[in-house]
Short mmCIF file of C-alpha atoms in Angstrom, two decimals:
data_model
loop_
_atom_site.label_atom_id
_atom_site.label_comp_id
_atom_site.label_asym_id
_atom_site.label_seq_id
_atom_site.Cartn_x
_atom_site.Cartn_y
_atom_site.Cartn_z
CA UNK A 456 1.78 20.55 -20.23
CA UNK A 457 2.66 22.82 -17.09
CA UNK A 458 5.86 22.85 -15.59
CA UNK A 459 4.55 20.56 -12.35
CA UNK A 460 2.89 18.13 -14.56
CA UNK A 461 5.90 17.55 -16.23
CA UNK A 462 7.56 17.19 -13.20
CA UNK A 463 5.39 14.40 -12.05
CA UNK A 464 5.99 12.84 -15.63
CA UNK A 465 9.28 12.74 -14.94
CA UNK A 466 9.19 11.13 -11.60
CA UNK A 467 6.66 8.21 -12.94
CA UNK A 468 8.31 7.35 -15.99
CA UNK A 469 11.65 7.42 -13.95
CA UNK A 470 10.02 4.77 -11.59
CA UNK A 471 8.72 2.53 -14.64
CA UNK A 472 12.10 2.89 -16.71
CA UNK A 473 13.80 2.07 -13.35
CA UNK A 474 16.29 5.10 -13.68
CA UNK A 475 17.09 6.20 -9.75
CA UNK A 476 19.00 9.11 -10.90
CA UNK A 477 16.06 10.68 -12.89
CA UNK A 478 13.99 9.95 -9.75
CA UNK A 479 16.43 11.99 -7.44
CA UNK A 480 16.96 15.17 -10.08
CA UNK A 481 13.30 15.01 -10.81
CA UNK A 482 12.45 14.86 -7.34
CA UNK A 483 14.53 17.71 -6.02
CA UNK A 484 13.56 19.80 -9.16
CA UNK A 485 9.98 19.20 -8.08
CA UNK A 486 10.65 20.50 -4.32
CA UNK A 487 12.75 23.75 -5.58
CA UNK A 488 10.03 24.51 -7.75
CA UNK A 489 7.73 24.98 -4.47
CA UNK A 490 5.13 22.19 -5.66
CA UNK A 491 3.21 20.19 -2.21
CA UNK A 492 5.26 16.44 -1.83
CA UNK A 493 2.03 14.84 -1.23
CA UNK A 494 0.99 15.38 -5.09
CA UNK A 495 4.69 14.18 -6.00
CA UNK A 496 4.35 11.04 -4.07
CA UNK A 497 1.11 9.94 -5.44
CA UNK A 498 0.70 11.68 -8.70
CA UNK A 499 4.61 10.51 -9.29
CA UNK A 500 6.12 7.82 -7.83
CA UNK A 501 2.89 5.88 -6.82
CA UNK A 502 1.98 6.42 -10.56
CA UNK A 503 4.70 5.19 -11.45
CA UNK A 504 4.78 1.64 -9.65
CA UNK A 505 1.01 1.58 -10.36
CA UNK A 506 2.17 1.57 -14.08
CA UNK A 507 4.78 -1.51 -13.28
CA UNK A 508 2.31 -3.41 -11.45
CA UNK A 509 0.45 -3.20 -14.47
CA UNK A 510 3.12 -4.50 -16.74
CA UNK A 511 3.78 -7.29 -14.12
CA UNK A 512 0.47 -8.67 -14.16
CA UNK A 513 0.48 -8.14 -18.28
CA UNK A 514 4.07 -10.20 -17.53
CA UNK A 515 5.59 -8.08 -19.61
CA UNK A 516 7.91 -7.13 -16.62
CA UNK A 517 8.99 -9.50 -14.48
CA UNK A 518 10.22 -9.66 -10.46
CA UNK A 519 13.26 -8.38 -10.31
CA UNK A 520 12.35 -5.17 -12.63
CA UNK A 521 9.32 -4.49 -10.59
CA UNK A 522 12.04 -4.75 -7.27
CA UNK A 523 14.29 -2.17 -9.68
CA UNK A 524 11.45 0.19 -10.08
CA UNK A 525 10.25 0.14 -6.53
CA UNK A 526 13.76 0.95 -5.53
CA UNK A 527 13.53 3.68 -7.78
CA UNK A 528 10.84 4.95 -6.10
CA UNK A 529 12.46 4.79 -2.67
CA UNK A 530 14.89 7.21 -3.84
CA UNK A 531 12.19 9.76 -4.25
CA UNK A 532 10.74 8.94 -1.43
CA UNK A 533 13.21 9.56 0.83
CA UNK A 534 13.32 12.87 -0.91
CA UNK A 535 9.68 14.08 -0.69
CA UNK A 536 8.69 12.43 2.97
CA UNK A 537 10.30 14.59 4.95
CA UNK A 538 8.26 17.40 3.05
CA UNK A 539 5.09 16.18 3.72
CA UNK A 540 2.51 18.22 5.87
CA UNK A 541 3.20 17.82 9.91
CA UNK A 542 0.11 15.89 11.23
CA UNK A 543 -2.20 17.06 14.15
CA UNK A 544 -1.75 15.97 17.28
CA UNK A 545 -4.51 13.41 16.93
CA UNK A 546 -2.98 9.83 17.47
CA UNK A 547 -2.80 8.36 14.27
CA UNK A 548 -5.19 5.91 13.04
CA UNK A 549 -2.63 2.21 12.82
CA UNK A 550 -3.21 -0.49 11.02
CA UNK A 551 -0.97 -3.68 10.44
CA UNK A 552 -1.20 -5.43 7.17
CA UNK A 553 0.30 -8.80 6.04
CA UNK A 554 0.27 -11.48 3.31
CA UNK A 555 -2.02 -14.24 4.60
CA UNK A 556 -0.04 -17.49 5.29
CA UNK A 557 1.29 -19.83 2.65
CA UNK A 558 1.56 -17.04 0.06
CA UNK A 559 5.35 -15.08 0.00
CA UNK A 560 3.61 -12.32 -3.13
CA UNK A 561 4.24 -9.28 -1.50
CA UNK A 562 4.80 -6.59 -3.93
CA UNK A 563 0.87 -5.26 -3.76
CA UNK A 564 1.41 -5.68 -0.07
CA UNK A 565 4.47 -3.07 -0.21
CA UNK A 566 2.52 -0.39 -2.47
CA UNK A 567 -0.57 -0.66 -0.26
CA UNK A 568 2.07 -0.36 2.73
CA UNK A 569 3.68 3.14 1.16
CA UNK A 570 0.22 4.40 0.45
CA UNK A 571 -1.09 4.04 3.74
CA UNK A 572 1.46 5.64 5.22
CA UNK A 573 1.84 8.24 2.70
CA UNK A 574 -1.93 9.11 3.70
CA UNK A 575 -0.82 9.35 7.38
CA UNK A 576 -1.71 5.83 8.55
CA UNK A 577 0.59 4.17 11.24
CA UNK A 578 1.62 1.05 9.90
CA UNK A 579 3.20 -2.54 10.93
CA UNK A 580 4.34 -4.42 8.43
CA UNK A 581 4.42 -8.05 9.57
CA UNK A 582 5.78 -9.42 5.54
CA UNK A 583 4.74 -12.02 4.03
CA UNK A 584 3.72 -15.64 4.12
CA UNK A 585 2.38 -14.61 7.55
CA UNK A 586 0.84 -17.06 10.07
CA UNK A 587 -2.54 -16.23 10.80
CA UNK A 588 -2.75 -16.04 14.57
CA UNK A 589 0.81 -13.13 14.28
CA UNK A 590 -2.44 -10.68 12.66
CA UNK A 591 -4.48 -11.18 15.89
CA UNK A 592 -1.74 -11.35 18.34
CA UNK A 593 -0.12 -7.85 16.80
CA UNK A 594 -3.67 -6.19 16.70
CA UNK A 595 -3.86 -6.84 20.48
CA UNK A 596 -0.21 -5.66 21.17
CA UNK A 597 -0.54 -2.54 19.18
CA UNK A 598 -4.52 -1.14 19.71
CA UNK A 599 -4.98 -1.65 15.76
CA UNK A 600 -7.76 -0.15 14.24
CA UNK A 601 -7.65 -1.97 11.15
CA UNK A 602 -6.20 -5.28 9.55
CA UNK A 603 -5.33 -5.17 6.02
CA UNK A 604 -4.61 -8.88 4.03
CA UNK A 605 -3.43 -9.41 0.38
CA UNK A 606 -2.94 -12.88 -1.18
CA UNK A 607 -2.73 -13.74 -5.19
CA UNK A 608 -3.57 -17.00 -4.34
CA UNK A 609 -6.67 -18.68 -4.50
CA UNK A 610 -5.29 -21.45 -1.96
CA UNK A 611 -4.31 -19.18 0.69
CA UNK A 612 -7.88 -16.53 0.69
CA UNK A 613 -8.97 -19.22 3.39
CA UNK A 614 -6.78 -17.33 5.99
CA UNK A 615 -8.18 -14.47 5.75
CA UNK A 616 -12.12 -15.95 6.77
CA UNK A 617 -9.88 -17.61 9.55
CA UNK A 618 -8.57 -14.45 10.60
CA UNK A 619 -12.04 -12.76 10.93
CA UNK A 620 -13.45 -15.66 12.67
CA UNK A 621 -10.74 -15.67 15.27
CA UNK A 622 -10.91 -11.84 15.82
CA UNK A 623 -14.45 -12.84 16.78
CA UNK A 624 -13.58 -15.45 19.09
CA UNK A 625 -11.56 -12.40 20.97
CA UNK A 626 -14.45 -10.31 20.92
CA UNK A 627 -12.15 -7.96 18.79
CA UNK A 628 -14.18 -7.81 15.78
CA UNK A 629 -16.47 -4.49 16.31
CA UNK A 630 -12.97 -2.68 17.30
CA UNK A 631 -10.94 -4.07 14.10
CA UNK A 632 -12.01 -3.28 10.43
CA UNK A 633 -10.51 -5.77 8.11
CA UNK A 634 -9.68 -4.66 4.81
CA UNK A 635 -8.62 -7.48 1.87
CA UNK A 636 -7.35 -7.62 -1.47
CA UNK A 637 -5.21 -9.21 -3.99
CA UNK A 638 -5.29 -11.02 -7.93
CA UNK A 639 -7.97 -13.52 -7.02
CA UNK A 640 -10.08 -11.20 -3.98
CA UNK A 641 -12.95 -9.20 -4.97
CA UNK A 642 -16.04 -7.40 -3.07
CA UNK A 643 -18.16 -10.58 -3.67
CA UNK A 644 -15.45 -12.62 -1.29
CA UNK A 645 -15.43 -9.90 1.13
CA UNK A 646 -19.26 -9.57 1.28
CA UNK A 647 -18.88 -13.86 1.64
CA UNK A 648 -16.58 -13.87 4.61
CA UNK A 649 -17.66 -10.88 6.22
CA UNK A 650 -14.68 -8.65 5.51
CA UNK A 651 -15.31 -4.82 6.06
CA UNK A 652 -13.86 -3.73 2.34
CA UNK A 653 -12.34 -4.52 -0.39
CA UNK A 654 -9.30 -2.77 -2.67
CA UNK A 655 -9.05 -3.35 -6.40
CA UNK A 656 -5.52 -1.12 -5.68
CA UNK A 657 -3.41 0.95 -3.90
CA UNK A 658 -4.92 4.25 -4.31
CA UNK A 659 -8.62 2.65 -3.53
CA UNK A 660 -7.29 0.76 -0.06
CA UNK A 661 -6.60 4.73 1.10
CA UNK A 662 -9.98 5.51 0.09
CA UNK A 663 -11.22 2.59 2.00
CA UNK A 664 -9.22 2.92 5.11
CA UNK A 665 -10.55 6.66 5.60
CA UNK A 666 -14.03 5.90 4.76
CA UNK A 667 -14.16 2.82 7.51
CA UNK A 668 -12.42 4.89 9.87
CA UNK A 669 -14.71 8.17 9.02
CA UNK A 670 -11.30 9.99 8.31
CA UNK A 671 -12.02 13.10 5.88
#
């Protein structure tokens, strides 16, 4: 194993054990050893909280360590953003994302949230439980590009049909991808209610989000 994959060992299974202090020495280890912050941040940390999500939907971790291990990951964050490449001066593509109304699950929401903006997305967080008329009304207020909605419900994926159907009532729909996901979503519901995409994950909603908005 080379010095940099080790590295990015480090960071992940510092993220999954929930040990912030491994995170930071790993992390500043990783940026003295001259390796790009973009590879730390997804190859480490996002690995990382991939790998809890995993053992939270196995239950075999439960809120509050998946909270731990996201805070975790914050640490190294703060430590690798500011090392990230300097973007063009192209207006960044924005894109606010929300879980649909009557459903307060928000930890997919937060890792899809870091991704997108690790990828160079501009991004307004609007929480959870969120009424559906607040992801029209910030669209207009903000010139979104894209809307991105995450429920592990089955009782709230209604919204999200709602939301598409009122962004066509505002004649907004050919200027606003939407983009779903969540436990009970798949492409077969977003083909149904006329969604532009669907994410199994974090990592795939960045895939998506370039490819609808023909970002290389």
């Amino acid at each position: 194993m080379s010095e940099k994959e080790e590295l990015l060992k480090r960071l992940s299974d510092g993220v999954v054990e929930m040990e912030e202090d491994d995170v930071e020495e790993a992390a500043r280890e990783y940026l003295e050893a001259g390796y790009p912050a973009f590879d730390g941040i997804m190859e480490g940390l996002v690995d990382g909280m991939n790998r809890a999500s995993r053992l939270y939907e196995e239950e075999e971790y439960f809120v509050t360590d998946v909270l731990l291990c996201s805070d975790a990951m914050y640490i190294g964050l703060d430590i690798l953003r500011p090392f990230l490449p300097e973007e063009s001066g192209e207006r960044k593509k924005k894109g606010v994302i929300g879980v649909v109304e009557g459903d307060t699950h928000d930890i997919g929401k937060n890792l899809v949230k870091i991704m997108l903006e690790t990828a160079g997305f501009d991004m307004v967080d609007l929480g959870r439980d969120v009424p559906l008329t607040q992801f029209i009304e910030t669209a207009q207020e903000e010139g979104a590009d894209f809307i991105c909605m995450s429920t592990l419900m089955t009782t709230t994926m209604g919204g999200m049909e709602e939301v598409i159907r009122m962004l066509e009532e505002e004649g907004m729909r050919k200027k606003v991808k939407v983009m779903i996901g969540g436990g009970p979503i798949s492409q077969k519901y977003a083909d149904k209610i006329g969604a532009d995409g669907y994410s199994q994950n974090a990592v795939e909603a960045v895939k998506l989000a370039k490819r609808l908005l023909n970002i290389a």
